């Protein structure tokens, strides 16, 4: 929760701080929607081409899903000067922070005063595999990259993920009648489920699952879907080394 609040406050700070500046036509970028991976890369290339004497694009890695992880360097000729690194959307589930990073890059390049005596490294999409899921035909929350991880330790990877059963383009939740159910329909509105209270003599009728089926027949639902490592976990703050998403060499 603290991490999410920190990201939100950082983005809001940037927008409020720079809301009054006037843009430069040569660095024109539209912020009317969230940018997907290809659009982010094209935006960086456009900024680089319009400011080739002061900027450079570096590819520092390739994601397991085959996406280039890129950084925009601003002030490439400033040697021996302090540098600021701006990384956004490490978990791939906050597209607004990617927009904030692009907006910041444009703002810096629109005014030479932000380029004096300081070098900038801006990385708007360090986890492109997860970020692309926001634009998928079936949308669900995914913060890991596309590296295959055996979540249920059965020698098979990625064999039991979510299924869009009602074909609405979203992975939501579903209720399933079960003799060991934990929830019951609410009296005032049976569309709503509430946890059964055994102390009051209540008995559960349903179990709640994420939308999908038991693809591998092991009695579990959606326990081993696509991906991966959440690179947003590989930092000292709020770090858990025992999570599958932390990768083989966490920390």
mmCIF file of C-alpha atoms in Angstrom:
data_model
loop_
_atom_site.group_PDB
_atom_site.id
_atom_site.type_symbol
_atom_site.label_atom_id
_atom_site.label_comp_id
_atom_site.label_asym_id
_atom_site.label_seq_id
_atom_site.Cartn_x
_atom_site.Cartn_y
_atom_site.Cartn_z
ATOM 1 C CA UNK A 1 0.000 0.000 0.000
ATOM 2 C CA UNK A 2 2.830 2.366 0.885
ATOM 3 C CA UNK A 3 4.543 1.598 -2.418
ATOM 4 C CA UNK A 4 1.390 2.325 -4.438
ATOM 5 C CA UNK A 5 0.845 5.574 -2.522
ATOM 6 C CA UNK A 6 4.447 6.602 -3.178
ATOM 7 C CA UNK A 7 4.043 6.023 -6.938
ATOM 8 C CA UNK A 8 0.798 7.991 -6.999
ATOM 9 C CA UNK A 9 2.248 10.919 -5.055
ATOM 10 C CA UNK A 10 5.302 11.017 -7.331
ATOM 11 C CA UNK A 11 3.178 11.150 -10.477
ATOM 12 C CA UNK A 12 0.836 13.770 -9.020
ATOM 13 C CA UNK A 13 3.816 15.863 -7.931
ATOM 14 C CA UNK A 14 5.228 15.838 -11.460
ATOM 15 C CA UNK A 15 1.928 16.819 -13.029
ATOM 16 C CA UNK A 16 1.222 19.631 -10.575
ATOM 17 C CA UNK A 17 4.796 20.906 -10.756
ATOM 18 C CA UNK A 18 4.889 21.096 -14.539
ATOM 19 C CA UNK A 19 1.231 21.796 -15.301
ATOM 20 C CA UNK A 20 1.861 25.413 -16.193
ATOM 21 C CA UNK A 21 4.651 25.043 -18.715
ATOM 22 C CA UNK A 22 4.139 25.605 -22.449
ATOM 23 C CA UNK A 23 5.233 22.769 -24.724
ATOM 24 C CA UNK A 24 7.595 22.906 -27.664
ATOM 25 C CA UNK A 25 6.060 21.989 -31.024
ATOM 26 C CA UNK A 26 9.055 19.849 -32.048
ATOM 27 C CA UNK A 27 8.533 17.635 -29.003
ATOM 28 C CA UNK A 28 4.812 17.211 -29.572
ATOM 29 C CA UNK A 29 3.328 14.206 -27.785
ATOM 30 C CA UNK A 30 -0.369 13.633 -27.172
ATOM 31 C CA UNK A 31 -1.440 12.489 -23.715
ATOM 32 C CA UNK A 32 -5.051 11.642 -24.508
ATOM 33 C CA UNK A 33 -4.699 7.916 -23.755
ATOM 34 C CA UNK A 34 -2.300 5.378 -22.317
ATOM 35 C CA UNK A 35 0.524 4.396 -24.684
ATOM 36 C CA UNK A 36 1.190 0.727 -25.437
ATOM 37 C CA UNK A 37 4.698 -0.688 -25.874
ATOM 38 C CA UNK A 38 5.118 0.267 -29.543
ATOM 39 C CA UNK A 39 3.783 3.766 -28.906
ATOM 40 C CA UNK A 40 6.152 4.284 -25.972
ATOM 41 C CA UNK A 41 9.110 3.257 -28.133
ATOM 42 C CA UNK A 42 7.960 5.542 -30.956
ATOM 43 C CA UNK A 43 7.594 8.416 -28.494
ATOM 44 C CA UNK A 44 11.168 7.932 -27.271
ATOM 45 C CA UNK A 45 12.445 7.767 -30.856
ATOM 46 C CA UNK A 46 10.578 10.973 -31.743
ATOM 47 C CA UNK A 47 12.072 12.815 -28.765
ATOM 48 C CA UNK A 48 15.521 11.503 -29.676
ATOM 49 C CA UNK A 49 15.226 12.499 -33.335
ATOM 50 C CA UNK A 50 14.028 15.996 -32.440
ATOM 51 C CA UNK A 51 16.899 16.434 -29.958
ATOM 52 C CA UNK A 52 19.675 14.299 -31.425
ATOM 53 C CA UNK A 53 22.469 16.552 -30.172
ATOM 54 C CA UNK A 54 21.513 16.152 -26.521
ATOM 55 C CA UNK A 55 19.760 12.781 -26.267
ATOM 56 C CA UNK A 56 20.461 9.101 -26.829
ATOM 57 C CA UNK A 57 18.437 5.905 -26.509
ATOM 58 C CA UNK A 58 20.027 2.907 -24.808
ATOM 59 C CA UNK A 59 18.694 -0.649 -24.861
ATOM 60 C CA UNK A 60 19.760 -2.180 -21.557
ATOM 61 C CA UNK A 61 17.995 -5.548 -21.792
ATOM 62 C CA UNK A 62 15.507 -7.698 -23.625
ATOM 63 C CA UNK A 63 12.540 -8.937 -21.623
ATOM 64 C CA UNK A 64 11.626 -12.653 -21.585
ATOM 65 C CA UNK A 65 8.725 -11.698 -23.858
ATOM 66 C CA UNK A 66 11.096 -10.257 -26.454
ATOM 67 C CA UNK A 67 10.563 -6.549 -25.735
ATOM 68 C CA UNK A 68 13.490 -4.143 -25.652
ATOM 69 C CA UNK A 69 13.922 -2.347 -22.319
ATOM 70 C CA UNK A 70 15.034 1.173 -23.219
ATOM 71 C CA UNK A 71 16.261 4.300 -21.461
ATOM 72 C CA UNK A 72 16.247 7.851 -22.801
ATOM 73 C CA UNK A 73 19.411 9.745 -21.877
ATOM 74 C CA UNK A 74 19.079 13.538 -21.803
ATOM 75 C CA UNK A 75 22.321 15.513 -21.616
ATOM 76 C CA UNK A 76 24.595 12.962 -23.262
ATOM 77 C CA UNK A 77 27.379 15.540 -23.602
ATOM 78 C CA UNK A 78 27.360 16.504 -19.915
ATOM 79 C CA UNK A 79 30.335 14.615 -18.546
ATOM 80 C CA UNK A 80 31.121 14.620 -14.848
ATOM 81 C CA UNK A 81 27.734 16.071 -13.904
ATOM 82 C CA UNK A 82 25.155 14.705 -11.456
ATOM 83 C CA UNK A 83 22.595 12.358 -12.984
ATOM 84 C CA UNK A 84 18.956 11.679 -12.142
ATOM 85 C CA UNK A 85 17.350 8.313 -12.884
ATOM 86 C CA UNK A 86 13.571 8.161 -13.338
ATOM 87 C CA UNK A 87 12.001 4.703 -13.563
ATOM 88 C CA UNK A 88 8.256 4.242 -13.896
ATOM 89 C CA UNK A 89 5.818 1.326 -13.834
ATOM 90 C CA UNK A 90 8.204 -1.416 -12.672
ATOM 91 C CA UNK A 91 5.264 -3.679 -11.852
ATOM 92 C CA UNK A 92 3.540 -2.993 -15.171
ATOM 93 C CA UNK A 93 0.151 -2.229 -13.600
ATOM 94 C CA UNK A 94 0.375 1.575 -13.312
ATOM 95 C CA UNK A 95 0.251 2.916 -16.891
ATOM 96 C CA UNK A 96 -0.276 6.431 -15.538
ATOM 97 C CA UNK A 97 3.302 6.449 -14.241
ATOM 98 C CA UNK A 98 4.575 5.582 -17.743
ATOM 99 C CA UNK A 99 2.689 8.617 -19.040
ATOM 100 C CA UNK A 100 4.245 10.695 -16.266
ATOM 101 C CA UNK A 101 7.747 9.606 -17.317
ATOM 102 C CA UNK A 102 7.085 10.495 -20.972
ATOM 103 C CA UNK A 103 5.580 13.819 -19.918
ATOM 104 C CA UNK A 104 8.634 14.554 -17.781
ATOM 105 C CA UNK A 105 10.992 13.766 -20.683
ATOM 106 C CA UNK A 106 9.067 16.083 -22.981
ATOM 107 C CA UNK A 107 9.015 18.839 -20.365
ATOM 108 C CA UNK A 108 12.780 18.625 -19.814
ATOM 109 C CA UNK A 109 13.495 18.784 -23.543
ATOM 110 C CA UNK A 110 11.133 21.721 -24.016
ATOM 111 C CA UNK A 111 13.272 23.980 -21.810
ATOM 112 C CA UNK A 112 17.047 24.224 -21.615
ATOM 113 C CA UNK A 113 16.897 25.301 -17.971
ATOM 114 C CA UNK A 114 16.029 21.730 -16.953
ATOM 115 C CA UNK A 115 19.100 20.447 -18.806
ATOM 116 C CA UNK A 116 21.694 22.695 -17.156
ATOM 117 C CA UNK A 117 24.298 20.905 -15.052
ATOM 118 C CA UNK A 118 22.316 17.685 -14.727
ATOM 119 C CA UNK A 119 21.981 14.536 -16.825
ATOM 120 C CA UNK A 120 18.710 12.583 -16.976
ATOM 121 C CA UNK A 121 18.040 8.880 -17.529
ATOM 122 C CA UNK A 122 14.336 8.175 -18.042
ATOM 123 C CA UNK A 123 12.935 4.649 -18.313
ATOM 124 C CA UNK A 124 9.152 4.759 -18.865
ATOM 125 C CA UNK A 125 8.520 1.010 -19.211
ATOM 126 C CA UNK A 126 11.008 -1.297 -17.439
ATOM 127 C CA UNK A 127 8.517 -4.201 -17.343
ATOM 128 C CA UNK A 128 7.016 -4.177 -20.859
ATOM 129 C CA UNK A 129 5.738 -7.773 -20.728
ATOM 130 C CA UNK A 130 3.413 -6.951 -17.842
ATOM 131 C CA UNK A 131 2.574 -3.476 -19.137
ATOM 132 C CA UNK A 132 1.362 -4.903 -22.459
ATOM 133 C CA UNK A 133 -1.255 -6.964 -20.633
ATOM 134 C CA UNK A 134 -3.250 -3.757 -20.081
ATOM 135 C CA UNK A 135 -3.815 -3.647 -23.838
ATOM 136 C CA UNK A 136 -4.547 -7.375 -24.308
ATOM 137 C CA UNK A 137 -7.828 -8.670 -25.714
ATOM 138 C CA UNK A 138 -8.526 -10.294 -22.342
ATOM 139 C CA UNK A 139 -7.563 -8.029 -19.450
ATOM 140 C CA UNK A 140 -6.438 -9.176 -16.007
ATOM 141 C CA UNK A 141 -4.003 -7.852 -13.440
ATOM 142 C CA UNK A 142 -0.505 -9.145 -14.190
ATOM 143 C CA UNK A 143 2.658 -7.723 -12.659
ATOM 144 C CA UNK A 144 5.139 -10.365 -13.822
ATOM 145 C CA UNK A 145 7.144 -10.641 -17.015
ATOM 146 C CA UNK A 146 6.912 -13.589 -19.424
ATOM 147 C CA UNK A 147 9.599 -15.766 -17.843
ATOM 148 C CA UNK A 148 8.152 -19.247 -17.299
ATOM 149 C CA UNK A 149 7.741 -20.052 -13.595
ATOM 150 C CA UNK A 150 6.474 -23.356 -12.187
ATOM 151 C CA UNK A 151 4.101 -21.943 -9.571
ATOM 152 C CA UNK A 152 2.584 -25.259 -8.468
ATOM 153 C CA UNK A 153 5.750 -27.399 -8.583
ATOM 154 C CA UNK A 154 4.342 -30.042 -10.928
ATOM 155 C CA UNK A 155 7.131 -30.031 -13.546
ATOM 156 C CA UNK A 156 4.914 -28.130 -16.020
ATOM 157 C CA UNK A 157 4.917 -24.362 -16.445
ATOM 158 C CA UNK A 158 2.095 -21.974 -17.321
ATOM 159 C CA UNK A 159 -0.429 -24.789 -17.838
ATOM 160 C CA UNK A 160 -3.332 -23.465 -15.729
ATOM 161 C CA UNK A 161 -4.032 -19.788 -16.241
ATOM 162 C CA UNK A 162 -7.186 -17.693 -16.318
ATOM 163 C CA UNK A 163 -10.020 -18.386 -18.791
ATOM 164 C CA UNK A 164 -12.474 -15.773 -20.062
ATOM 165 C CA UNK A 165 -15.505 -18.034 -19.705
ATOM 166 C CA UNK A 166 -18.172 -15.453 -20.590
ATOM 167 C CA UNK A 167 -16.086 -13.848 -23.367
ATOM 168 C CA UNK A 168 -16.473 -10.285 -22.030
ATOM 169 C CA UNK A 169 -12.766 -9.438 -22.316
ATOM 170 C CA UNK A 170 -12.154 -9.306 -18.555
ATOM 171 C CA UNK A 171 -11.024 -11.814 -15.960
ATOM 172 C CA UNK A 172 -13.265 -11.329 -12.928
ATOM 173 C CA UNK A 173 -14.485 -13.631 -10.133
ATOM 174 C CA UNK A 174 -16.993 -16.455 -10.156
ATOM 175 C CA UNK A 175 -19.040 -18.327 -7.561
ATOM 176 C CA UNK A 176 -19.147 -22.128 -7.584
ATOM 177 C CA UNK A 177 -21.476 -24.256 -5.464
ATOM 178 C CA UNK A 178 -19.384 -26.441 -3.194
ATOM 179 C CA UNK A 179 -20.147 -28.666 -0.175
ATOM 180 C CA UNK A 180 -17.292 -26.948 1.661
ATOM 181 C CA UNK A 181 -18.342 -23.472 0.583
ATOM 182 C CA UNK A 182 -17.219 -20.448 2.575
ATOM 183 C CA UNK A 183 -19.752 -17.875 1.326
ATOM 184 C CA UNK A 184 -23.517 -17.535 1.061
ATOM 185 C CA UNK A 185 -25.831 -15.268 -0.885
ATOM 186 C CA UNK A 186 -26.780 -12.072 0.943
ATOM 187 C CA UNK A 187 -30.411 -11.940 2.054
ATOM 188 C CA UNK A 188 -31.012 -8.389 0.801
ATOM 189 C CA UNK A 189 -29.347 -8.964 -2.563
ATOM 190 C CA UNK A 190 -28.522 -12.540 -3.617
ATOM 191 C CA UNK A 191 -26.156 -11.216 -6.280
ATOM 192 C CA UNK A 192 -23.796 -10.319 -3.433
ATOM 193 C CA UNK A 193 -21.874 -12.979 -1.531
ATOM 194 C CA UNK A 194 -20.924 -12.692 2.109
ATOM 195 C CA UNK A 195 -18.802 -14.971 4.254
ATOM 196 C CA UNK A 196 -20.832 -17.477 6.247
ATOM 197 C CA UNK A 197 -20.528 -17.079 10.029
ATOM 198 C CA UNK A 198 -20.408 -20.518 11.673
ATOM 199 C CA UNK A 199 -20.916 -18.945 15.112
ATOM 200 C CA UNK A 200 -24.366 -17.842 13.950
ATOM 201 C CA UNK A 201 -25.174 -21.254 12.537
ATOM 202 C CA UNK A 202 -24.662 -20.097 8.957
ATOM 203 C CA UNK A 203 -23.423 -22.538 6.332
ATOM 204 C CA UNK A 204 -21.498 -21.619 3.237
ATOM 205 C CA UNK A 205 -22.849 -22.638 -0.132
ATOM 206 C CA UNK A 206 -20.273 -21.203 -2.528
ATOM 207 C CA UNK A 207 -16.544 -20.949 -3.044
ATOM 208 C CA UNK A 208 -15.117 -17.947 -4.874
ATOM 209 C CA UNK A 209 -12.582 -18.435 -7.660
ATOM 210 C CA UNK A 210 -10.889 -16.234 -10.181
ATOM 211 C CA UNK A 211 -12.562 -16.782 -13.556
ATOM 212 C CA UNK A 212 -11.330 -19.973 -15.209
ATOM 213 C CA UNK A 213 -11.341 -23.764 -15.106
ATOM 214 C CA UNK A 214 -9.033 -26.461 -13.761
ATOM 215 C CA UNK A 215 -7.005 -26.848 -16.952
ATOM 216 C CA UNK A 216 -4.583 -29.456 -15.598
ATOM 217 C CA UNK A 217 -7.069 -31.448 -13.503
ATOM 218 C CA UNK A 218 -5.226 -31.120 -10.188
ATOM 219 C CA UNK A 219 -8.168 -29.711 -8.241
ATOM 220 C CA UNK A 220 -6.845 -26.142 -8.250
ATOM 221 C CA UNK A 221 -8.014 -23.203 -10.327
ATOM 222 C CA UNK A 222 -5.688 -20.845 -12.224
ATOM 223 C CA UNK A 223 -2.715 -21.608 -9.977
ATOM 224 C CA UNK A 224 -0.050 -21.618 -12.716
ATOM 225 C CA UNK A 225 -0.699 -19.012 -15.378
ATOM 226 C CA UNK A 226 1.732 -17.244 -17.717
ATOM 227 C CA UNK A 227 4.814 -15.611 -16.120
ATOM 228 C CA UNK A 228 6.936 -14.670 -14.400
ATOM 229 C CA UNK A 229 9.136 -12.406 -12.341
ATOM 230 C CA UNK A 230 7.877 -9.107 -10.974
ATOM 231 C CA UNK A 231 10.946 -6.899 -11.229
ATOM 232 C CA UNK A 232 9.195 -4.366 -9.012
ATOM 233 C CA UNK A 233 9.879 -6.731 -6.099
ATOM 234 C CA UNK A 234 13.638 -6.698 -6.577
ATOM 235 C CA UNK A 235 14.253 -3.703 -4.343
ATOM 236 C CA UNK A 236 15.116 -3.507 -0.630
ATOM 237 C CA UNK A 237 11.830 -1.872 0.430
ATOM 238 C CA UNK A 238 8.873 -4.143 1.252
ATOM 239 C CA UNK A 239 10.866 -7.074 -0.141
ATOM 240 C CA UNK A 240 9.823 -10.734 0.212
ATOM 241 C CA UNK A 241 12.427 -13.265 -0.892
ATOM 242 C CA UNK A 242 10.088 -16.278 -0.690
ATOM 243 C CA UNK A 243 7.672 -15.250 -3.437
ATOM 244 C CA UNK A 244 7.766 -17.006 -6.810
ATOM 245 C CA UNK A 245 7.515 -13.590 -8.467
ATOM 246 C CA UNK A 246 10.786 -12.533 -6.806
ATOM 247 C CA UNK A 247 12.735 -14.725 -9.241
ATOM 248 C CA UNK A 248 15.666 -17.091 -8.810
ATOM 249 C CA UNK A 249 18.073 -14.476 -7.476
ATOM 250 C CA UNK A 250 15.958 -11.989 -5.483
ATOM 251 C CA UNK A 251 17.329 -8.934 -3.784
#
